XYZ file of C-alpha atoms in Angstrom:
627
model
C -5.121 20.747 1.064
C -5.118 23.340 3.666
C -2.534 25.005 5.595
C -3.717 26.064 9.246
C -2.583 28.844 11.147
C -5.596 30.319 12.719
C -7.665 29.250 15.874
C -10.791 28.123 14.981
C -12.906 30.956 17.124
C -16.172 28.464 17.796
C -13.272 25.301 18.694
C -11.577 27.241 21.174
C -14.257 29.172 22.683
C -16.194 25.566 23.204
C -13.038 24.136 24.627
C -13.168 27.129 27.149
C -16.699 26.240 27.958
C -16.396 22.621 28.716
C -13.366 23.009 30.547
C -14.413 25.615 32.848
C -16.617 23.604 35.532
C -18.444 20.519 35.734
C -22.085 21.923 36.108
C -21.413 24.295 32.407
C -20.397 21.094 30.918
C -22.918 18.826 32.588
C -25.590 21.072 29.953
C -23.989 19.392 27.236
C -24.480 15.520 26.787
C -21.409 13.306 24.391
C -24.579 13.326 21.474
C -25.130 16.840 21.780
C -21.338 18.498 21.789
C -17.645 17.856 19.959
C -15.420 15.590 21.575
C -12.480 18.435 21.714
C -9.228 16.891 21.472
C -5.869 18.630 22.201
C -2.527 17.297 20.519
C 0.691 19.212 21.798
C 3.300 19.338 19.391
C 5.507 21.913 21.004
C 6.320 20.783 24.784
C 7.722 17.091 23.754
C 9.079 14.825 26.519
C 11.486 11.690 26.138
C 9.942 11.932 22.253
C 6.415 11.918 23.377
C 3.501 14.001 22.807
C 0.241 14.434 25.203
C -2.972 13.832 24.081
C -6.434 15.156 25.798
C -9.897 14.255 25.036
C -12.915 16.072 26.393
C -16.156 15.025 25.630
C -19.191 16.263 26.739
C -21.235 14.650 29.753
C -21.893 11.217 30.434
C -25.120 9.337 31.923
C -23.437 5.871 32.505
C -21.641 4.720 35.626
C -18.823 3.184 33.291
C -17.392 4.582 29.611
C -15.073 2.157 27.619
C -12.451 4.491 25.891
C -10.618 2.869 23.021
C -7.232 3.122 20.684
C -7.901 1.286 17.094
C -6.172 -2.144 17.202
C -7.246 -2.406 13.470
C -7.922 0.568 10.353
C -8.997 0.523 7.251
C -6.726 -0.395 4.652
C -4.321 -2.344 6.744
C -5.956 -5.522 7.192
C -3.642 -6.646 10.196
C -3.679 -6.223 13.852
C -1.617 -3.065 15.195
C -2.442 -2.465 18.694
C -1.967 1.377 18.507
C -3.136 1.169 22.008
C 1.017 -0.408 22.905
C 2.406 3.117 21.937
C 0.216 4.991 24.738
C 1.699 5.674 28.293
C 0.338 6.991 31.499
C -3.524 6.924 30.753
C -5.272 9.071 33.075
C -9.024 10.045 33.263
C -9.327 13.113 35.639
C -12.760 13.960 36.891
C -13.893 18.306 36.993
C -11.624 18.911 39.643
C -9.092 17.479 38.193
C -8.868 14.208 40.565
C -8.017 10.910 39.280
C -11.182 8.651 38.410
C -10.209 5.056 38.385
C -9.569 3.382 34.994
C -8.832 -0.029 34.172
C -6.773 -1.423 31.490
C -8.328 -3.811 29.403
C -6.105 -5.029 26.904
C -3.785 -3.050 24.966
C -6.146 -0.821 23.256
C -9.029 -0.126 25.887
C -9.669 1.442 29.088
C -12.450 0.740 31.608
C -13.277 4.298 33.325
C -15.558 4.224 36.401
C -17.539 6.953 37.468
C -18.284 8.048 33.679
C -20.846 10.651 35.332
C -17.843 13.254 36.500
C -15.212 12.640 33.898
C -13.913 15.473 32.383
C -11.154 14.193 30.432
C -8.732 11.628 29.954
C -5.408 12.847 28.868
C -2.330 10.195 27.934
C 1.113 10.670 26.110
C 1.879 9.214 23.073
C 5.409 7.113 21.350
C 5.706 7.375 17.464
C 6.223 4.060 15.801
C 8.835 4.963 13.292
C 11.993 5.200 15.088
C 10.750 1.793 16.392
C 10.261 -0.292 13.966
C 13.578 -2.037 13.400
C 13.077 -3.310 16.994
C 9.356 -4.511 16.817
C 8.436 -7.814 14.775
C 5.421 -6.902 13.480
C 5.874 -3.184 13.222
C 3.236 -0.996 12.013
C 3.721 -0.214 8.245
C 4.973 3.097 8.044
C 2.260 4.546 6.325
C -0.173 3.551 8.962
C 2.328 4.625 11.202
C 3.169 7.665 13.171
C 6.249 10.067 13.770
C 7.327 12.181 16.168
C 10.609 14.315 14.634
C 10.589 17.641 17.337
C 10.715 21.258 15.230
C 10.811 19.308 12.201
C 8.458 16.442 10.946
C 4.739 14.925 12.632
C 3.517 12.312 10.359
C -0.239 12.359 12.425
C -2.086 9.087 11.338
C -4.688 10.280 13.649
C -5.479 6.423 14.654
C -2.318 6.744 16.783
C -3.066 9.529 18.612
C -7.032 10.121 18.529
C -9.054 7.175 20.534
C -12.807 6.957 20.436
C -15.511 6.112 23.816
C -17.604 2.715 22.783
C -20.929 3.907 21.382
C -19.921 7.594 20.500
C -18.039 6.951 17.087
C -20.882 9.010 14.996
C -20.042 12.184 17.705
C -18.013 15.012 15.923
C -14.428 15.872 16.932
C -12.962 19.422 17.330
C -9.149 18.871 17.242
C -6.844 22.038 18.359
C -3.211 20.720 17.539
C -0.647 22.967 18.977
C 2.763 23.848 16.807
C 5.613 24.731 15.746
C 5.330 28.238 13.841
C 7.384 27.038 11.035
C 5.836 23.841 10.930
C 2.917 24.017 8.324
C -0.063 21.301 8.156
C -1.119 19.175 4.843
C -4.412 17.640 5.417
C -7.846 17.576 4.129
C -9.448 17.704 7.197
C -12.044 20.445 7.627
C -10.423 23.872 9.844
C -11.886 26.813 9.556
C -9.590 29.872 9.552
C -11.814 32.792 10.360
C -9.510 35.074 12.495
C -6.251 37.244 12.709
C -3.275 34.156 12.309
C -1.738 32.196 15.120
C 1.326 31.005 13.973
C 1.397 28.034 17.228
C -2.194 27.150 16.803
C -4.395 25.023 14.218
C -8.296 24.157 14.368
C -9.778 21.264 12.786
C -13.532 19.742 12.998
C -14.325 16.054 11.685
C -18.296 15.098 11.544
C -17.659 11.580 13.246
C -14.345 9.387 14.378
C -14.449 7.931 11.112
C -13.046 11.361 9.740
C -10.558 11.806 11.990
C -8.531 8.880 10.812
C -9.466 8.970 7.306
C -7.776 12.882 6.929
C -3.976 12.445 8.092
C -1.980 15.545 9.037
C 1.837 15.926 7.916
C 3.407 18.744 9.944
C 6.626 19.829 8.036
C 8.186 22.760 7.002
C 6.766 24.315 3.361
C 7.643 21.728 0.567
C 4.868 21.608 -1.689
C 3.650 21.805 -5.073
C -0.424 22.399 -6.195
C -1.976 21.711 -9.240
C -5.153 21.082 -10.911
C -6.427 17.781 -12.569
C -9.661 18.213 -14.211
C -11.554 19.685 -11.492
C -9.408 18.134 -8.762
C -7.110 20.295 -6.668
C -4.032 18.059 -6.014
C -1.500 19.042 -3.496
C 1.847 16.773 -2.981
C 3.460 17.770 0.385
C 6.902 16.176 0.679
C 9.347 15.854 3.557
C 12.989 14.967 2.599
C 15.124 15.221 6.312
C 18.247 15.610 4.334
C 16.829 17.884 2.222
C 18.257 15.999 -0.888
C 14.609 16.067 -2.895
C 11.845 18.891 -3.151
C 8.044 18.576 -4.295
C 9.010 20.160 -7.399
C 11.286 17.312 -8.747
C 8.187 15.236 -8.902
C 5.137 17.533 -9.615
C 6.079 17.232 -13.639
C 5.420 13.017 -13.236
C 2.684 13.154 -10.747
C 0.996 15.806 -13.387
C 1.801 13.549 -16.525
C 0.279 10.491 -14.052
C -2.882 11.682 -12.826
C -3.703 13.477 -15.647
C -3.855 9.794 -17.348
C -5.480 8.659 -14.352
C -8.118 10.839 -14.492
C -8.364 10.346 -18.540
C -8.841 6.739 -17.829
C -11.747 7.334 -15.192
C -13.607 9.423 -17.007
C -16.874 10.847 -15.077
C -15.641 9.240 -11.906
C -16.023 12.456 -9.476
C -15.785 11.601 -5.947
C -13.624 13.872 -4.827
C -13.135 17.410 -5.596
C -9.145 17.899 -3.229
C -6.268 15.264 -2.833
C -3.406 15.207 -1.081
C -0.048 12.881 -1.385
C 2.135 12.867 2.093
C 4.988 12.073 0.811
C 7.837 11.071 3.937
C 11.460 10.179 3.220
C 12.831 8.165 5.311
C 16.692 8.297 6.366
C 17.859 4.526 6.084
C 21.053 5.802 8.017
C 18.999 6.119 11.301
C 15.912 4.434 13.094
C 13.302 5.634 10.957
C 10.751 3.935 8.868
C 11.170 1.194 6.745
C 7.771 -0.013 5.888
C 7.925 1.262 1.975
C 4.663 2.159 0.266
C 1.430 3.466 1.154
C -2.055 3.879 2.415
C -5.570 5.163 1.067
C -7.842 7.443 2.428
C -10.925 9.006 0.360
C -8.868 12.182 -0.229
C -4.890 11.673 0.122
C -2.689 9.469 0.430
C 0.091 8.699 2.644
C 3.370 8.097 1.128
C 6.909 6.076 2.602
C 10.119 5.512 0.326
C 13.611 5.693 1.115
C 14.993 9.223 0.745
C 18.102 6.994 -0.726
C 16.535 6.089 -3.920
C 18.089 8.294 -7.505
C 15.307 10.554 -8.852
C 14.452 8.267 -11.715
C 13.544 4.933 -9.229
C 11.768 7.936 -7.367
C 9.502 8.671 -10.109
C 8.867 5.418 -11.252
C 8.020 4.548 -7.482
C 5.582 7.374 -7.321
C 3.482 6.409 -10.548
C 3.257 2.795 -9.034
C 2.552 3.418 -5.992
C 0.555 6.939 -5.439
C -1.289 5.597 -8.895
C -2.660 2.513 -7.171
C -3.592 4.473 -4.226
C -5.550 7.273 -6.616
C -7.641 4.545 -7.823
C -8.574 3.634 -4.052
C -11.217 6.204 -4.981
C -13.259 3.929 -7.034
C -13.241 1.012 -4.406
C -13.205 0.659 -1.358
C -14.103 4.528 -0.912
C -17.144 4.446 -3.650
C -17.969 1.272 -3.594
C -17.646 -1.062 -0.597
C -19.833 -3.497 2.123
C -21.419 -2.583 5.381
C -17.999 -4.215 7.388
C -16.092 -1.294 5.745
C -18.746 1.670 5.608
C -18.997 0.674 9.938
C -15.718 -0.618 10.395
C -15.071 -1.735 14.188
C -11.955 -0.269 14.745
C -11.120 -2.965 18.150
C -12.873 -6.076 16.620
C -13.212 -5.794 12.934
C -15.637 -7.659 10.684
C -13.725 -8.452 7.591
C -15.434 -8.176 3.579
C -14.843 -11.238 1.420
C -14.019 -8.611 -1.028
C -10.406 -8.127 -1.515
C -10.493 -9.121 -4.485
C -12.330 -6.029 -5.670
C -10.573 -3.421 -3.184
C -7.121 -4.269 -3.928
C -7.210 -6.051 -6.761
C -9.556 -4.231 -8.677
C -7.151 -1.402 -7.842
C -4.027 -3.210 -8.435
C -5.540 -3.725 -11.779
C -6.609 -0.536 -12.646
C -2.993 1.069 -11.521
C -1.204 -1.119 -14.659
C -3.858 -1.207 -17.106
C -4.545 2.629 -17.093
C -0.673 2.960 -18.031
C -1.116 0.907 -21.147
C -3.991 2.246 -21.961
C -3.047 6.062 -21.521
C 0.645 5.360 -23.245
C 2.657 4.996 -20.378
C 3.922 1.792 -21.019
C 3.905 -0.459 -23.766
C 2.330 -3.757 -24.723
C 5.334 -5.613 -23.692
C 5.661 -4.056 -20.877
C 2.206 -4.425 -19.718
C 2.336 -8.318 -20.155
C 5.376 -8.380 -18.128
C 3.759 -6.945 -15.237
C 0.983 -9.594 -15.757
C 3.281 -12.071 -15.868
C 5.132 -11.159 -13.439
C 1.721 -11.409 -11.181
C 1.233 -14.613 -12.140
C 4.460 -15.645 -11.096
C 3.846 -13.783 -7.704
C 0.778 -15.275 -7.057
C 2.270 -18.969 -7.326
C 4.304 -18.190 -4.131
C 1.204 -18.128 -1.906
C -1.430 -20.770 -1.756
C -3.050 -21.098 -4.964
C -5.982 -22.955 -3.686
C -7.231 -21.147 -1.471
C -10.471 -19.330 -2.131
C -10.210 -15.558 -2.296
C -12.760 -14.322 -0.207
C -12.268 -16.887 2.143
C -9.055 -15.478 2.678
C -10.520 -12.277 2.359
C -13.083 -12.742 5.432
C -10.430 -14.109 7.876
C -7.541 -12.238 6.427
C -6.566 -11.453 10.286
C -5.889 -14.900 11.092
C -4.152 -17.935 10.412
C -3.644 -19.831 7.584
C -5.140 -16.731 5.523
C -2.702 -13.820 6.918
C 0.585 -14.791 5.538
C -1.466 -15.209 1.996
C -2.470 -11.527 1.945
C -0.129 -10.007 -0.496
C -2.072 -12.108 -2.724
C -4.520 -9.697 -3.466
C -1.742 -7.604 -5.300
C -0.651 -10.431 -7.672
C -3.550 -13.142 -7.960
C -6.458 -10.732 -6.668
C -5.211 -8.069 -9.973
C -4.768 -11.141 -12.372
C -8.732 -11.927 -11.353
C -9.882 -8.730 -12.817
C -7.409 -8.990 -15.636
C -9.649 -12.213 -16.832
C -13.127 -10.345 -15.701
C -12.327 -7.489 -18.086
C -11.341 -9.998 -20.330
C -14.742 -12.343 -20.311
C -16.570 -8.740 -20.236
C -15.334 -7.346 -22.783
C -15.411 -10.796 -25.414
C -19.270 -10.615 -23.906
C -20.014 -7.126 -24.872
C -17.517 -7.210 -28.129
C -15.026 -5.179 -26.453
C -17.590 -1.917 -25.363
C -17.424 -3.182 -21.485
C -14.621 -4.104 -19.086
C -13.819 -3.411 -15.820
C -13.993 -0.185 -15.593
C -17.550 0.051 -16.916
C -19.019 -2.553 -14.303
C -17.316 -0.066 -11.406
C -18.952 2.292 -12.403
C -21.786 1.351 -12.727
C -21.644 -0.193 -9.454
C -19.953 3.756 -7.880
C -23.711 4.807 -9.562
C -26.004 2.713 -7.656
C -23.963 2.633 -4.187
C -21.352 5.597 -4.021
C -19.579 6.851 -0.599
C -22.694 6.861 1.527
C -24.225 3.489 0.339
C -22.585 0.045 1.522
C -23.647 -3.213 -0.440
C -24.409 -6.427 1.633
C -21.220 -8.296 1.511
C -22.944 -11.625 0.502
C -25.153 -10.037 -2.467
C -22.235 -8.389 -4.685
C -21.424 -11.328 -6.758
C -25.551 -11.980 -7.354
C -25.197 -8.290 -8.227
C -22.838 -7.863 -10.721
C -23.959 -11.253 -12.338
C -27.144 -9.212 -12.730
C -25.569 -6.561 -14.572
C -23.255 -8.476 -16.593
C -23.168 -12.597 -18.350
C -23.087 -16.048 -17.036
C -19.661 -17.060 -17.771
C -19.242 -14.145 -14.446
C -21.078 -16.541 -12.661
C -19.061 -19.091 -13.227
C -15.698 -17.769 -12.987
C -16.726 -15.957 -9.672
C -17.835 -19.452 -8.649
C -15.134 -21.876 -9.754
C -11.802 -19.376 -9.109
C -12.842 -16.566 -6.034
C -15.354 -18.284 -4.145
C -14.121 -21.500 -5.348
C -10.321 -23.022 -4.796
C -9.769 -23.918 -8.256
C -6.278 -22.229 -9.815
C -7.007 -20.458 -13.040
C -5.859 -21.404 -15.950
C -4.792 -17.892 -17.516
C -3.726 -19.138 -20.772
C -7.361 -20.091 -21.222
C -7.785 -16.065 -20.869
C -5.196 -15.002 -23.061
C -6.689 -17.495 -25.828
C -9.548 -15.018 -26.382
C -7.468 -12.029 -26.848
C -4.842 -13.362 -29.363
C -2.804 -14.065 -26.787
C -0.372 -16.933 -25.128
C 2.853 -17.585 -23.027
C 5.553 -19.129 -24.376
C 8.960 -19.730 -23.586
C 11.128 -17.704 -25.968
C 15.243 -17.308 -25.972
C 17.085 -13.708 -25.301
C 20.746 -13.107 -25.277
C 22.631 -13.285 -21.937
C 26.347 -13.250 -20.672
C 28.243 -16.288 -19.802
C 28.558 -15.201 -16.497
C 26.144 -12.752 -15.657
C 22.410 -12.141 -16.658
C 22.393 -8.340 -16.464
C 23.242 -7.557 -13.055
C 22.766 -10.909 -11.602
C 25.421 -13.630 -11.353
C 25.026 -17.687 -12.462
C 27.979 -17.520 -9.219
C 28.386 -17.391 -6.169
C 31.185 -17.945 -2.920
C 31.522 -19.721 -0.076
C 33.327 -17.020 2.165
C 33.275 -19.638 4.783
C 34.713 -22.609 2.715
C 38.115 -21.421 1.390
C 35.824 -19.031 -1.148
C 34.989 -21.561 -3.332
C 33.182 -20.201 -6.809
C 30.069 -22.359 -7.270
C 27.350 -22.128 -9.642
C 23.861 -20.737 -7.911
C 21.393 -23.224 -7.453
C 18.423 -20.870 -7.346
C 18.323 -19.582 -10.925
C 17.744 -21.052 -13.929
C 21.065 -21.392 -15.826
C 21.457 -20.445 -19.609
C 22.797 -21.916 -22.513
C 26.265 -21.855 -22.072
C 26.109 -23.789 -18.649
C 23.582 -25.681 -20.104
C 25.470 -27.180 -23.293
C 28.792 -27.868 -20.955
C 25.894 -30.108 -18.979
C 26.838 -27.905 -15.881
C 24.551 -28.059 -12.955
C 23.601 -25.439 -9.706
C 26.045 -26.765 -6.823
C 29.069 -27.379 -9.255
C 32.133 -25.858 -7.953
C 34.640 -24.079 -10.343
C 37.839 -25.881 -9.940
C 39.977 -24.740 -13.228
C 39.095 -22.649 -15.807
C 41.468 -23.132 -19.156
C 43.783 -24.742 -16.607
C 43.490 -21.586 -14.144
C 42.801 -21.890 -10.509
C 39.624 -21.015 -9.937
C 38.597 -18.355 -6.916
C 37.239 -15.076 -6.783
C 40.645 -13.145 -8.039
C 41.340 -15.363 -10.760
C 37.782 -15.821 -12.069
C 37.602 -11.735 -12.232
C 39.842 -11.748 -15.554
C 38.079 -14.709 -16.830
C 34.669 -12.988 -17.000
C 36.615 -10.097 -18.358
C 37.863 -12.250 -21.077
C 34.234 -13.895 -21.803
C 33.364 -10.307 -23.177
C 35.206 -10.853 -26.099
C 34.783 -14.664 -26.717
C 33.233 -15.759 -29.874
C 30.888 -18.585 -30.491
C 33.578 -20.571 -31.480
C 36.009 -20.073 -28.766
C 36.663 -23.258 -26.759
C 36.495 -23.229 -23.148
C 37.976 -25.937 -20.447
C 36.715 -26.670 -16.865
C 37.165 -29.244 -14.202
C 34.315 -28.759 -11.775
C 33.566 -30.668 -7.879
C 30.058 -32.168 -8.322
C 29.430 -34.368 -5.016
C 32.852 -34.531 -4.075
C 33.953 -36.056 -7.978
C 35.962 -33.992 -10.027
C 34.882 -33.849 -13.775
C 36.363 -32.611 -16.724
C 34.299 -30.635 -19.185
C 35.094 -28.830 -23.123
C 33.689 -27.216 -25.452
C 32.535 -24.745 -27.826
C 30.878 -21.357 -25.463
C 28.340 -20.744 -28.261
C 26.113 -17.682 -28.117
C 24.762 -17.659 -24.530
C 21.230 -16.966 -23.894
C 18.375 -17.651 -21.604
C 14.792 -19.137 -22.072
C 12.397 -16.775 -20.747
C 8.325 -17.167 -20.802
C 6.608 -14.502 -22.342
C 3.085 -13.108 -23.184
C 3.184 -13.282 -27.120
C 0.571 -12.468 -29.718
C -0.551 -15.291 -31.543
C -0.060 -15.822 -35.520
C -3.206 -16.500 -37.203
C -6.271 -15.073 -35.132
C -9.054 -13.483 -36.824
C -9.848 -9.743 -37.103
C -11.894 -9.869 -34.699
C -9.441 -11.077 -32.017
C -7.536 -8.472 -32.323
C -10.510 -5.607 -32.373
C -11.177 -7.072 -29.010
C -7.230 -7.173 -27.580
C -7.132 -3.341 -28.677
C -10.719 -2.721 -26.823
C -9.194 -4.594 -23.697
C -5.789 -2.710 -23.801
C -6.455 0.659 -25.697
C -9.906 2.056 -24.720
């Protein structure tokens, strides 16, 4: 994390250089000089910010100058290109060279010889979102908030010329003074301070969208986490939270993290960009957030109580920690040179996110963060998840046309399904190795051979790791990723001791927790009717009541919403033995029903631990869930 407040003297002095006249700048070819980019925060207009970008000289007759439609991490179209207006490439004396629109994220410039620079303004996307379709998700997104909050997802604002991606960036980013930058991206501050001024350099475009800037006023808290400096920089517009009500949980939750990874070391500084949004304006609403190889970008309602805040945090920023491991250690050739305007997509999600997923639960069992229970229900939950999406559909076939239909509406998949696949990889791995190798092992072992700078070949991973590991890989990568069969996870369970079952817990008559067995129909005299979309428990059940039944009389009480109130008051104090009279509408036929209410409760499946198993059974469950 750095906080910039000084020109960078080289930056500025280069800027001066190419922008005085066409024949200094004509010494200077795009391959051999910065592509100097100038982002004015202070002088906003109709909630717009300019943009310049001055690269060196040119040799063709025609440059193509792009906005990303698609970035890393997303996996969805975008368009950033629809939030810029008034493109304009001027030549050295400032004249207008013609340019020619070619969709909504490129721009055809002729004359490429005597451009100078192409300058455009630039919307935010969070104050638009409730009035796009398929807005941008937040933390992908950008925001414009004058003298008090830029959320600078550089993607938004920072395009790239076709062929030049690998061409450094210099990036002056005039300010507010009381508006301080968190980013990782490389500044150099090497002069007396300038409160309105910051200089950053990036080594190729790649950087420049993988280091976010959040411009806000000072909210942060630092600390260390075995060698790594970690900086969470929040921005609450209310002012209802501060950095410090979370650094004690972020602490406690990447201090596990980093327990659980052991000797992974890829990174030496993170960040965590943490934006509130206000739900009472047009703000964002896109909740969660995005990867990058050092921070993370963070979006949650400033609405939510402190202890759904925490929880939040260690879900989501813990998921996004692991991004570390994969895609950003280990990952193909389509991610290491991404095409920003027509990407090539890995078959891999089910490694990148799911791996990741994965990792994000199991390192809270593991590290004592959650219990056993708790654990399973997560899994379980997953596995109900996943049964909402197509269940046989292969994985990376999804994965490699993830931008287009049928496979796009599948993607949040990979969080349910694509984390339940590496639940039953660590499980095969470790029954293979008796318990001394999981998941964890085979990434890094796989972070050893490729690491940042070395992309597999998309097609040769599975070979790969069936290489390093046992057959029965093989074949589950074949029958359930590559393949379209479901998977049985029971099968999985079986070899750690473990099944699901449908057990019974205690309910209300009324109520389960929070949620109702009711509802009304405002719009039909406000009939009380039983829901339909939930499983009903055993009172309902013994009274052989059914979803759709409508509450006529209660112990000879005229049922609506007023008159039912005291009746569930009353149920809080019935014993198994009190008797209870209805007469309910079931297709239009009224029928009588009474009975004993028993002891309510609800059947509920469950991941249970199996009576009888052997020693060694458990040895291996502990291996899978405590080392």
């Amino acid at each position: 994390m750095k906080f910039f407040m000084k020109k960078n003297v080289l930056v500025i002095a280069l800027a001066l250089i190419l922008n005085a006249c066409g024949a200094g700048k004509a010494l200077l070819s795009v391959e051999n000089s910065p592509i100097v980019t100038s982002i004015d925060l202070l002088n906003i207009i109709d909630d717009k910010v300019q943009v310049g970008i001055n690269p060196g000289a040119f040799t063709t007759s025609t440059v193509i100058f792009r906005i990303p439609k698609t970035v890393p991490g997303t996996y969805s179209s975008d368009n950033y290109g629809q939030y810029i207006e008034d493109f304009e490439a001027l030549d050295y004396k400032g004249n207008l060279l013609q340019s020619i629109k070619l969709d909504d994220n490129s721009w055809s410039i002729s004359g490429a010889v005597q451009l100078d620079k192409v300058q455009y303004w630039v919307n935010d996307t969070y104050d638009t979102e409730n009035d796009v379709e398929d807005a941008v998700f937040s933390p992908a997104g950008t925001n414009i908030a004058e003298g008090s909050n830029f959320m600078l997802n550089l993607h938004g604002f920072v395009g790239y010329f076709d062929g030049f991606k690998e061409v450094p960036y210099a990036i002056q980013i005039k300010k507010p003074a009381d508006l301080l930058a968190t980013t990782t991206l490389s500044g150099e501050v090497d002069r007396k301070p300038d409160p309105i001024w910051d200089a950053f350099t990036a080594k190729r475009y790649f950087e420049v969208i993988d280091n976010p800037i959040m411009y806000a006023k000072l909210n942060i808290e630092t600390f260390e986490i075995n060698g790594i400096t970690v900086t969470l920089s929040l921005y609450s517009p209310n002012n209802v939270y501060k950095a410090s009500d979370l650094k004690d949980k972020m602490v406690a939750m990447m201090g596990a993290q980093k327990k659980f990874l052991g000797d992974v070391d890829s990174t030496k500084e993170y960040n965590i960009l943490l934006y509130m949004s206000d739900i009472n304006i047009p703000d964002a609403r896109g909740f969660g957030a995005l990867e990058h190889h050092t921070s993370t970008v963070v979006v949650l309602p400033e609405a939510m109580d402190i202890g759904r805040l925490e929880q939040a945090m260690v879900d989501v920023v813990s998921h996004e920690f692991f991004h570390i491991v994969t895609p950003l250690s280990v990952h193909s050739k389509e991610i290491q040179y991404f095409d920003f305007n027509d990407p090539k997509m890995s078959e891999h999600l089910w490694m990148y996110e799911g791996t990741t997923e994965y990792f994000a639960n199991l390192f809270q069992i593991q590290q004592g963060l959650i219990s056993e229970e708790e654990f399973y229900e997560r899994m379980l939950t997953k596995i109900v998840n996943s049964k909402f999406y197509d269940d046989n559909m292969s994985f990376t076939e999804m994965s490699k046309n993830i931008l287009e239909q049928p496979y796009e509406p599948n993607y949040a998949n990979v969080y349910e399904k694509g984390a339940l696949i590496n639940m039953c990889l660590d499980i095969i791995l470790r029954k293979n190795s008796n318990g001394e190798k999981g998941m964890l092992w085979l990434m890094k072992e796989l972070s050893k051979k490729y690491g940042t700078d070395i992309p597999f070949e998309d097609e040769a991973l599975f070979a790969e790791i069936v290489s390093m590991t046992y057959p029965e890989v093989d074949v589950f990568f074949k029958e359930h990723v590559i393949g379209a069969t479901p998977i049985d996870y029971d099968v999985f369970f079986a070899k750690v001791g473990l099944a699901t079952k449908d057990v019974q817990e205690p309910t209300g008559y009324f109520f389960d927790g929070q949620v109702p067995y009711m509802d009304v129909d405002v719009q039909n005299d406000s009939v009380v009717f039983i829901r339909e979309n939930i499983e009903l428990n055993s009172f309902f059940d013994n009274l052989k009541l059914k979803g759709g039944d409508i509450f006529r009389t209660i112990n000879k009480q005229e049922i609506n919403l007023e008159t039912l109130r005291p009746i569930i008051g009353e149920s809080f104090s019935w014993t198994p033995e009190t008797v209870v009279s209805m007469t309910i509408e079931r297709a239009s036929e009224m029928i009588s029903v009474e009975g004993p209410v028993g002891q309510p409760v609800k059947k509920v499946k469950k991941i249970v631990a199996l009576e009888g198993v052997s020693e060694k059974t458990v040895q291996l469950r502990n291996a899978w869930l405590k080392n």
